Short mmCIF file of C-alpha atoms and ligand atoms in Angstrom, two decimals:
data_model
loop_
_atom_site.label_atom_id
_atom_site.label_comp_id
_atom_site.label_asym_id
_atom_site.label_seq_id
_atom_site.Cartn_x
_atom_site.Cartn_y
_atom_site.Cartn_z
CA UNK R 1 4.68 -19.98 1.83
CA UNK R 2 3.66 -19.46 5.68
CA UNK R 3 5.40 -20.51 8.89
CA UNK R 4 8.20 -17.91 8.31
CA UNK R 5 8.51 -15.67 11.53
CA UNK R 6 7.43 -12.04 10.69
CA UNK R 7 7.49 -8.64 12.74
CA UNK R 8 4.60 -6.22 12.28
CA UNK R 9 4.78 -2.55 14.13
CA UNK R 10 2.60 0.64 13.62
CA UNK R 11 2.37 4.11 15.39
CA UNK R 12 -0.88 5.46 16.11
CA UNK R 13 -2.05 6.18 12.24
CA UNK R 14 -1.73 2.78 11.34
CA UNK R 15 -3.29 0.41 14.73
CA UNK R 16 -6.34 -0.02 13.28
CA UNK R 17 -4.67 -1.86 9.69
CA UNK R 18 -1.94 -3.26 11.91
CA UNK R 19 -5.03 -5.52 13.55
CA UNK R 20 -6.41 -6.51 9.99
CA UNK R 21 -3.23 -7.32 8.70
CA UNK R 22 -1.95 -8.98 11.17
CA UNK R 23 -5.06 -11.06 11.04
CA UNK R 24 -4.59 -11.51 7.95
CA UNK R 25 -1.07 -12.53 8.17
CA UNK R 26 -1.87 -15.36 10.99
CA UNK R 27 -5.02 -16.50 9.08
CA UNK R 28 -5.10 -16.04 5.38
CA UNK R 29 -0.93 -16.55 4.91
CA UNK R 30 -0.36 -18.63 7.64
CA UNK R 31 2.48 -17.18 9.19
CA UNK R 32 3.83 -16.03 12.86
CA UNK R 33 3.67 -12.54 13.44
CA UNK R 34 5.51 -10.63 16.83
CA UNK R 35 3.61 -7.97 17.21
CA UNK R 36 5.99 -4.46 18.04
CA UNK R 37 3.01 -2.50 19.01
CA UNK R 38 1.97 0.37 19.33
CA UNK R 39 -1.40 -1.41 21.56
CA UNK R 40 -3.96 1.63 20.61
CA UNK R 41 -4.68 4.72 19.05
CA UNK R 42 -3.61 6.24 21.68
CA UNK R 43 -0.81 9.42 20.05
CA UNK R 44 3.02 7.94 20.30
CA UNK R 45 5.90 8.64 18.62
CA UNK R 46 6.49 6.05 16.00
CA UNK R 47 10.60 6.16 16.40
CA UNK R 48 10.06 4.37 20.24
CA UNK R 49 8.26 1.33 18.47
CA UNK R 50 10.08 1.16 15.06
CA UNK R 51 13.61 1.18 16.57
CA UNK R 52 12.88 -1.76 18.83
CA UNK R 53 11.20 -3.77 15.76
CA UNK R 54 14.55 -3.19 13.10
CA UNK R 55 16.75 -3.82 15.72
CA UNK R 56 14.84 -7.00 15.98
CA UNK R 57 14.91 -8.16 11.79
CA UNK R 58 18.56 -6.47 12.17
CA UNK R 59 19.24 -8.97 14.16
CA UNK R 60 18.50 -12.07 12.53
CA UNK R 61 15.38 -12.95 14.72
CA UNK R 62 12.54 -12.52 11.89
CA UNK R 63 12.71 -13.06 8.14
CA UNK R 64 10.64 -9.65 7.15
CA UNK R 65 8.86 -6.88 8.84
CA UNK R 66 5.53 -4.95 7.87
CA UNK R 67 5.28 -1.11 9.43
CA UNK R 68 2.62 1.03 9.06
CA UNK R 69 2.26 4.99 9.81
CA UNK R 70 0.35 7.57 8.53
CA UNK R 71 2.41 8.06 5.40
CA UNK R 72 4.65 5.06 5.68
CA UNK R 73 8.21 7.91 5.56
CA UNK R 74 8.58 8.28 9.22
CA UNK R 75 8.59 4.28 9.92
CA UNK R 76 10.63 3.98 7.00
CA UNK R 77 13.30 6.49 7.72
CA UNK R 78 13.45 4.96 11.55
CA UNK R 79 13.77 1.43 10.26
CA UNK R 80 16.57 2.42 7.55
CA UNK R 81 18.58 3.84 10.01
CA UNK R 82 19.62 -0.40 11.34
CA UNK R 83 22.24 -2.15 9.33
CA UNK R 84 21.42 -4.87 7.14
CA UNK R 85 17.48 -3.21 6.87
CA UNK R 86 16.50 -2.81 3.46
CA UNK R 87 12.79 -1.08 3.81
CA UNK R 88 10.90 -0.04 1.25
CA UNK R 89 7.97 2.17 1.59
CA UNK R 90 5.08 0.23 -0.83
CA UNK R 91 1.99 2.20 -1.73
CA UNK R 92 0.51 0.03 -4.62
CA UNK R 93 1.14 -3.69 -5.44
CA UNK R 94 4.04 -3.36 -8.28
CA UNK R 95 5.73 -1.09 -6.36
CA UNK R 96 5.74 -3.86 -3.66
CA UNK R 97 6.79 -6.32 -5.85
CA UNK R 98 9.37 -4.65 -7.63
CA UNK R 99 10.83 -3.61 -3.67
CA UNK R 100 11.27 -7.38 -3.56
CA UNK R 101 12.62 -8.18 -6.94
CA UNK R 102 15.17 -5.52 -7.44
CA UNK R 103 16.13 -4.37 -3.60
CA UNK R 104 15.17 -7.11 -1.71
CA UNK R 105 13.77 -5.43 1.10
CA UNK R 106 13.09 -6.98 4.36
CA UNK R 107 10.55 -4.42 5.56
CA UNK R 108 7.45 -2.99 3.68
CA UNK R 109 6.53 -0.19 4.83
CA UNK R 110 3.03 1.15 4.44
CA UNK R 111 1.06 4.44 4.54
CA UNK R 112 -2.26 3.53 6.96
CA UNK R 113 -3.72 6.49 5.67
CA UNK R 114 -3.24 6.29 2.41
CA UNK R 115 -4.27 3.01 1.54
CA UNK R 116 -7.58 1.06 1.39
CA UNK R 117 -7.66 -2.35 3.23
CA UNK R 118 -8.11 -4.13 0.47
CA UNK R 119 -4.93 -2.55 -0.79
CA UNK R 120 -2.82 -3.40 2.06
CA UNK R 121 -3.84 -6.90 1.56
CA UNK R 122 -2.28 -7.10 -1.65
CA UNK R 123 0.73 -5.05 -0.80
CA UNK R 124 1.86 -7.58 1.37
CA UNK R 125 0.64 -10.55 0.03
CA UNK R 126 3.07 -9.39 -3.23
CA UNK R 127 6.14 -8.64 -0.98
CA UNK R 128 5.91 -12.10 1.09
CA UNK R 129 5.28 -14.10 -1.81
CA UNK R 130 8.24 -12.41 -4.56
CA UNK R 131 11.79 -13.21 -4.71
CA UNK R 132 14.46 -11.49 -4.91
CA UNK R 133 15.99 -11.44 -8.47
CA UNK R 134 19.47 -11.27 -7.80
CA UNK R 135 22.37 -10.73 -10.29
CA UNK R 136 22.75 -7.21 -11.17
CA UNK R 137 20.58 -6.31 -8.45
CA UNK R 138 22.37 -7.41 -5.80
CA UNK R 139 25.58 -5.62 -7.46
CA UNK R 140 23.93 -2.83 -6.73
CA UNK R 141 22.04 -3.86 -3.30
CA UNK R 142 25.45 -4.52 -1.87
CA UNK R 143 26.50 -0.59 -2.48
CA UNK R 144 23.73 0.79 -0.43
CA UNK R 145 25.72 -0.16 2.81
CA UNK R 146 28.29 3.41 4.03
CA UNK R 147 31.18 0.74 4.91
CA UNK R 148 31.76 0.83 0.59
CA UNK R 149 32.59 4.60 0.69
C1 RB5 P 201 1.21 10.89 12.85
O1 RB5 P 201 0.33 11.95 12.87
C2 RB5 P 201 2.04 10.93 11.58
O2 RB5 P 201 2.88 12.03 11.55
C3 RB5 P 201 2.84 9.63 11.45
O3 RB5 P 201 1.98 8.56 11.48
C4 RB5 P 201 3.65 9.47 10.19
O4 RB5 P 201 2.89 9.76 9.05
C5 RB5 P 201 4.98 10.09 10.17
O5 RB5 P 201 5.76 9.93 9.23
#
């Protein structure tokens, strides 16, 4: 893969893996990463930086996102909250894959402080490089949306 245009935001809790993956992301997978902030671990509230960064994928203007907080939920509840954003919160690699496969989330969503590095790495190495399967999942994916009730 590579050269797809990705969106990466964290609150305080997760700066520090934001950096390494993001790093990671430019380096190792060869890809272009906007970077939402937050800028240090400086305490914010993670709703002011995750709103601006779904709005963004929402929008059409990157393929996938990667958020990190402390758990992962509030990120993930903020991002979910944006039409059209499937985000999945991915603690361990299948469960990353299988976000991909059967939902076809846009974000992962990760918790910083729940996770090793190492882990991380994998995490979203598995959701950038797995399709999504399709057929009866997307059945399904296309009753998440309110407007079908
Ligand atoms: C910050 O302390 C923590 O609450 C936040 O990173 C996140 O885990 C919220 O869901």
């Amino acid at each position: 893969m590579g050269n797809r245009k990705l969106a990466i935001v964290s609150d305080h809790a997760g700066y520090s893996l934001k950096e390494k993956l993001k790093n990671y992301l430019l380096k190792e997978m060869h890809e272009e990463v906007k970077d939402f902030g937050c800028f240090s671990e400086e305490p914010v509230d993670y709703p002011d930086f995750a709103h601006p960064f779904a709005n963004a994928i929402s929008a059409g203007e990157y393929e996938m996102g990667i958020s990190i907080c402390g758990t992962g939920n509030g990120i993930n509840m903020t991002a979910n909250k944006h039409p059209g954003i499937r985000s999945a919160l991915c603690w361990n690699e299948e469960i990353s894959r299988l976000a991909r496969a059967h939902n076809d989330a846009n974000i992962c969503a990760l918790p910083g402080r729940f996770i090793s590095e190492a882990e991380a790495y994998l995490i979203v190495k598995t959701f950038l490089n797995t399709s999504f399967d399709s057929g009866r999942h997307k059945i399904r994916i296309d009753k998440i949306s309110l407007k079908m009730y």
